[in-house]
PDB file of C-alpha atoms in Angstrom:
ATOM      1  CA  UNK A   1       8.020  -2.662   5.951  1.00  0.00           C
ATOM      2  CA  UNK A   2       4.843  -0.675   5.477  1.00  0.00           C
ATOM      3  CA  UNK A   3       1.490  -1.643   6.950  1.00  0.00           C
ATOM      4  CA  UNK A   4      -1.191  -2.579   4.412  1.00  0.00           C
ATOM      5  CA  UNK A   5      -4.955  -2.983   4.730  1.00  0.00           C
ATOM      6  CA  UNK A   6      -6.516  -5.198   2.084  1.00  0.00           C
ATOM      7  CA  UNK A   7     -10.298  -5.241   1.580  1.00  0.00           C
ATOM      8  CA  UNK A   8     -11.549  -8.335  -0.256  1.00  0.00           C
ATOM      9  CA  UNK A   9     -15.088  -8.783  -1.603  1.00  0.00           C
ATOM     10  CA  UNK A  10     -16.077 -12.379  -2.407  1.00  0.00           C
ATOM     11  CA  UNK A  11     -19.250 -14.145  -3.504  1.00  0.00           C
ATOM     12  CA  UNK A  12     -21.852 -14.327  -0.729  1.00  0.00           C
ATOM     13  CA  UNK A  13     -22.435 -18.054  -1.231  1.00  0.00           C
ATOM     14  CA  UNK A  14     -18.734 -18.889  -0.957  1.00  0.00           C
ATOM     15  CA  UNK A  15     -18.375 -21.614   1.728  1.00  0.00           C
ATOM     16  CA  UNK A  16     -16.528 -20.647   4.906  1.00  0.00           C
ATOM     17  CA  UNK A  17     -13.972 -23.383   4.271  1.00  0.00           C
ATOM     18  CA  UNK A  18     -13.037 -21.804   0.923  1.00  0.00           C
ATOM     19  CA  UNK A  19     -12.871 -18.357   2.542  1.00  0.00           C
ATOM     20  CA  UNK A  20     -10.475 -19.719   5.171  1.00  0.00           C
ATOM     21  CA  UNK A  21      -8.344 -21.456   2.504  1.00  0.00           C
ATOM     22  CA  UNK A  22      -8.152 -18.258   0.443  1.00  0.00           C
ATOM     23  CA  UNK A  23      -7.041 -16.237   3.487  1.00  0.00           C
ATOM     24  CA  UNK A  24      -4.492 -18.927   4.436  1.00  0.00           C
ATOM     25  CA  UNK A  25      -3.041 -18.842   0.925  1.00  0.00           C
ATOM     26  CA  UNK A  26      -2.763 -15.040   1.095  1.00  0.00           C
ATOM     27  CA  UNK A  27      -1.150 -15.232   4.541  1.00  0.00           C
ATOM     28  CA  UNK A  28       1.380 -17.844   3.386  1.00  0.00           C
ATOM     29  CA  UNK A  29       2.305 -15.597   0.447  1.00  0.00           C
ATOM     30  CA  UNK A  30       3.029 -12.815   2.939  1.00  0.00           C
ATOM     31  CA  UNK A  31       4.924 -15.091   5.362  1.00  0.00           C
ATOM     32  CA  UNK A  32       7.101 -16.581   2.614  1.00  0.00           C
ATOM     33  CA  UNK A  33       8.473 -13.155   1.726  1.00  0.00           C
ATOM     34  CA  UNK A  34       9.221 -12.189   5.335  1.00  0.00           C
ATOM     35  CA  UNK A  35       6.059 -10.228   6.125  1.00  0.00           C
ATOM     36  CA  UNK A  36       3.728 -10.328   9.122  1.00  0.00           C
ATOM     37  CA  UNK A  37      -0.042 -10.667   9.207  1.00  0.00           C
ATOM     38  CA  UNK A  38      -1.493  -8.527  11.978  1.00  0.00           C
ATOM     39  CA  UNK A  39      -5.187  -9.368  11.643  1.00  0.00           C
ATOM     40  CA  UNK A  40      -7.801 -10.979   9.434  1.00  0.00           C
ATOM     41  CA  UNK A  41     -11.436  -9.944   9.816  1.00  0.00           C
ATOM     42  CA  UNK A  42     -14.641 -11.347   8.368  1.00  0.00           C
ATOM     43  CA  UNK A  43     -17.242  -8.581   8.133  1.00  0.00           C
ATOM     44  CA  UNK A  44     -19.920 -10.998   6.977  1.00  0.00           C
ATOM     45  CA  UNK A  45     -22.365 -10.907   4.081  1.00  0.00           C
ATOM     46  CA  UNK A  46     -23.636  -7.430   3.208  1.00  0.00           C
ATOM     47  CA  UNK A  47     -25.643  -5.853   0.433  1.00  0.00           C
ATOM     48  CA  UNK A  48     -23.489  -4.266  -2.249  1.00  0.00           C
ATOM     49  CA  UNK A  49     -23.905  -0.544  -3.004  1.00  0.00           C
ATOM     50  CA  UNK A  50     -24.527  -1.486  -6.642  1.00  0.00           C
ATOM     51  CA  UNK A  51     -24.694  -4.785  -8.484  1.00  0.00           C
ATOM     52  CA  UNK A  52     -21.325  -6.233  -9.427  1.00  0.00           C
ATOM     53  CA  UNK A  53     -20.591  -8.488 -12.336  1.00  0.00           C
ATOM     54  CA  UNK A  54     -18.962 -11.801 -11.527  1.00  0.00           C
ATOM     55  CA  UNK A  55     -16.760 -12.696 -14.516  1.00  0.00           C
ATOM     56  CA  UNK A  56     -16.756 -16.472 -13.965  1.00  0.00           C
ATOM     57  CA  UNK A  57     -20.392 -17.116 -12.979  1.00  0.00           C
ATOM     58  CA  UNK A  58     -23.087 -18.535 -15.216  1.00  0.00           C
ATOM     59  CA  UNK A  59     -25.413 -16.183 -17.079  1.00  0.00           C
ATOM     60  CA  UNK A  60     -28.196 -16.503 -14.477  1.00  0.00           C
ATOM     61  CA  UNK A  61     -25.867 -15.692 -11.572  1.00  0.00           C
ATOM     62  CA  UNK A  62     -23.688 -13.150 -13.347  1.00  0.00           C
ATOM     63  CA  UNK A  63     -24.750 -10.070 -11.344  1.00  0.00           C
ATOM     64  CA  UNK A  64     -24.315 -10.100  -7.565  1.00  0.00           C
ATOM     65  CA  UNK A  65     -26.409  -8.026  -5.158  1.00  0.00           C
ATOM     66  CA  UNK A  66     -24.734  -9.138  -1.928  1.00  0.00           C
ATOM     67  CA  UNK A  67     -21.202 -10.243  -1.070  1.00  0.00           C
ATOM     68  CA  UNK A  68     -18.911 -11.219   1.783  1.00  0.00           C
ATOM     69  CA  UNK A  69     -16.459  -8.550   2.964  1.00  0.00           C
ATOM     70  CA  UNK A  70     -13.048  -9.495   4.400  1.00  0.00           C
ATOM     71  CA  UNK A  71     -10.150  -7.394   5.722  1.00  0.00           C
ATOM     72  CA  UNK A  72      -6.507  -8.371   5.996  1.00  0.00           C
ATOM     73  CA  UNK A  73      -3.940  -6.227   7.830  1.00  0.00           C
ATOM     74  CA  UNK A  74      -0.297  -7.056   7.143  1.00  0.00           C
ATOM     75  CA  UNK A  75       3.264  -5.719   7.130  1.00  0.00           C
ATOM     76  CA  UNK A  76       5.165  -6.689   4.000  1.00  0.00           C
ATOM     77  CA  UNK A  77       7.606  -5.568   1.347  1.00  0.00           C
ATOM     78  CA  UNK A  78       5.867  -3.639  -1.467  1.00  0.00           C
ATOM     79  CA  UNK A  79       6.635  -6.434  -3.962  1.00  0.00           C
ATOM     80  CA  UNK A  80       4.746  -8.898  -1.749  1.00  0.00           C
ATOM     81  CA  UNK A  81       1.583  -6.852  -2.143  1.00  0.00           C
ATOM     82  CA  UNK A  82       1.641  -7.575  -5.889  1.00  0.00           C
ATOM     83  CA  UNK A  83       2.128 -11.318  -5.327  1.00  0.00           C
ATOM     84  CA  UNK A  84      -0.812 -11.458  -2.929  1.00  0.00           C
ATOM     85  CA  UNK A  85      -3.026  -9.473  -5.301  1.00  0.00           C
ATOM     86  CA  UNK A  86      -2.110 -11.838  -8.145  1.00  0.00           C
ATOM     87  CA  UNK A  87      -3.327 -14.807  -6.075  1.00  0.00           C
ATOM     88  CA  UNK A  88      -6.600 -12.950  -5.380  1.00  0.00           C
ATOM     89  CA  UNK A  89      -7.002 -12.017  -9.050  1.00  0.00           C
ATOM     90  CA  UNK A  90      -6.741 -15.683 -10.063  1.00  0.00           C
ATOM     91  CA  UNK A  91      -9.438 -16.756  -7.591  1.00  0.00           C
ATOM     92  CA  UNK A  92     -12.797 -17.096  -9.356  1.00  0.00           C
ATOM     93  CA  UNK A  93     -14.827 -16.340  -6.238  1.00  0.00           C
ATOM     94  CA  UNK A  94     -13.255 -12.915  -5.567  1.00  0.00           C
ATOM     95  CA  UNK A  95     -15.339 -10.070  -6.981  1.00  0.00           C
ATOM     96  CA  UNK A  96     -13.099  -7.135  -6.014  1.00  0.00           C
ATOM     97  CA  UNK A  97     -10.126  -6.365  -3.819  1.00  0.00           C
ATOM     98  CA  UNK A  98      -8.209  -3.245  -2.946  1.00  0.00           C
ATOM     99  CA  UNK A  99      -5.062  -2.795  -0.883  1.00  0.00           C
ATOM    100  CA  UNK A 100      -4.315   0.449   0.924  1.00  0.00           C
ATOM    101  CA  UNK A 101      -1.114   1.517   2.625  1.00  0.00           C
ATOM    102  CA  UNK A 102      -1.835   2.416   6.244  1.00  0.00           C
ATOM    103  CA  UNK A 103       0.275   4.950   8.081  1.00  0.00           C
ATOM    104  CA  UNK A 104       1.594   3.691  11.394  1.00  0.00           C
ATOM    105  CA  UNK A 105       3.482   5.182  14.332  1.00  0.00           C
ATOM    106  CA  UNK A 106       6.718   3.906  12.786  1.00  0.00           C
ATOM    107  CA  UNK A 107       6.041   6.056   9.714  1.00  0.00           C
ATOM    108  CA  UNK A 108       5.497   9.016  12.009  1.00  0.00           C
ATOM    109  CA  UNK A 109       8.870   8.450  13.672  1.00  0.00           C
ATOM    110  CA  UNK A 110      10.660   8.047  10.330  1.00  0.00           C
ATOM    111  CA  UNK A 111       9.196  11.206   8.854  1.00  0.00           C
ATOM    112  CA  UNK A 112      11.479  13.849   7.402  1.00  0.00           C
ATOM    113  CA  UNK A 113      10.110  16.439   9.803  1.00  0.00           C
ATOM    114  CA  UNK A 114      11.919  14.630  12.626  1.00  0.00           C
ATOM    115  CA  UNK A 115       8.884  14.899  14.852  1.00  0.00           C
ATOM    116  CA  UNK A 116       8.930  11.963  17.231  1.00  0.00           C
ATOM    117  CA  UNK A 117       5.515  11.544  18.864  1.00  0.00           C
ATOM    118  CA  UNK A 118       7.120   9.896  21.884  1.00  0.00           C
ATOM    119  CA  UNK A 119       9.267  12.977  22.516  1.00  0.00           C
ATOM    120  CA  UNK A 120       6.153  15.157  22.595  1.00  0.00           C
ATOM    121  CA  UNK A 121       4.559  12.884  25.208  1.00  0.00           C
ATOM    122  CA  UNK A 122       7.733  12.908  27.325  1.00  0.00           C
ATOM    123  CA  UNK A 123       8.127  16.681  26.998  1.00  0.00           C
ATOM    124  CA  UNK A 124      11.493  16.463  25.201  1.00  0.00           C
ATOM    125  CA  UNK A 125      12.210  19.100  22.576  1.00  0.00           C
ATOM    126  CA  UNK A 126      14.400  18.238  19.610  1.00  0.00           C
ATOM    127  CA  UNK A 127      15.520  21.126  17.469  1.00  0.00           C
ATOM    128  CA  UNK A 128      14.695  20.678  13.784  1.00  0.00           C
ATOM    129  CA  UNK A 129      17.584  19.794  11.554  1.00  0.00           C
ATOM    130  CA  UNK A 130      18.567  22.365   8.936  1.00  0.00           C
ATOM    131  CA  UNK A 131      17.631  21.202   5.429  1.00  0.00           C
ATOM    132  CA  UNK A 132      20.472  19.894   3.318  1.00  0.00           C
ATOM    133  CA  UNK A 133      21.474  22.048   0.392  1.00  0.00           C
ATOM    134  CA  UNK A 134      22.711  20.540  -2.797  1.00  0.00           C
ATOM    135  CA  UNK A 135      25.957  22.085  -3.833  1.00  0.00           C
ATOM    136  CA  UNK A 136      26.866  22.486  -7.428  1.00  0.00           C
ATOM    137  CA  UNK A 137      30.118  23.702  -8.887  1.00  0.00           C
ATOM    138  CA  UNK A 138      28.476  27.001  -9.743  1.00  0.00           C
ATOM    139  CA  UNK A 139      27.059  27.863  -6.279  1.00  0.00           C
ATOM    140  CA  UNK A 140      30.427  28.772  -4.755  1.00  0.00           C
ATOM    141  CA  UNK A 141      30.868  32.106  -6.433  1.00  0.00           C
ATOM    142  CA  UNK A 142      28.068  34.475  -7.432  1.00  0.00           C
ATOM    143  CA  UNK A 143      30.266  36.898  -9.347  1.00  0.00           C
ATOM    144  CA  UNK A 144      31.052  34.808 -12.440  1.00  0.00           C
ATOM    145  CA  UNK A 145      31.243  36.367 -15.826  1.00  0.00           C
ATOM    146  CA  UNK A 146      29.018  35.385 -18.748  1.00  0.00           C
ATOM    147  CA  UNK A 147      31.978  33.803 -20.527  1.00  0.00           C
ATOM    148  CA  UNK A 148      32.692  31.564 -17.536  1.00  0.00           C
ATOM    149  CA  UNK A 149      28.995  30.674 -17.343  1.00  0.00           C
ATOM    150  CA  UNK A 150      28.908  29.684 -21.030  1.00  0.00           C
ATOM    151  CA  UNK A 151      32.081  27.625 -20.542  1.00  0.00           C
ATOM    152  CA  UNK A 152      30.539  25.871 -17.511  1.00  0.00           C
ATOM    153  CA  UNK A 153      27.366  25.039 -19.450  1.00  0.00           C
ATOM    154  CA  UNK A 154      29.340  23.640 -22.372  1.00  0.00           C
ATOM    155  CA  UNK A 155      31.437  21.395 -20.127  1.00  0.00           C
ATOM    156  CA  UNK A 156      28.622  20.038 -17.975  1.00  0.00           C
ATOM    157  CA  UNK A 157      25.612  19.924 -20.301  1.00  0.00           C
TER     158      UNK A 157
END
């Protein structure tokens, strides 16, 4: 399961109890699908880089100049990410959210280059694996005539 980092921007005046309930709901969505929550961080209320429109606020409070920033780090199946984002999208107090896929050491180990970072630390050298070649029926013999090539194309395409 990949590691995700979700940044959530909510209304500044959102009570801490509602913030906690929103994070709990997101965490339960992740847990129910077999994922793990690694960390949840509250970065506090900060000024926004530009004013953001709150779609559900009254006309006087429509544009926000400050907001509360939250971070959620979790391991989950890619489909779970969509379920969690749906719950955030339905919350009226969430201004914006964005989920990024973080690269972890496990991704490094699973890479196609077969470079294991732990082997480098231990001083072990692993020879790179030769790339696999796809074989087709035509690769076996280079000296085929044009008639055989036309026949092959007709049969297979």
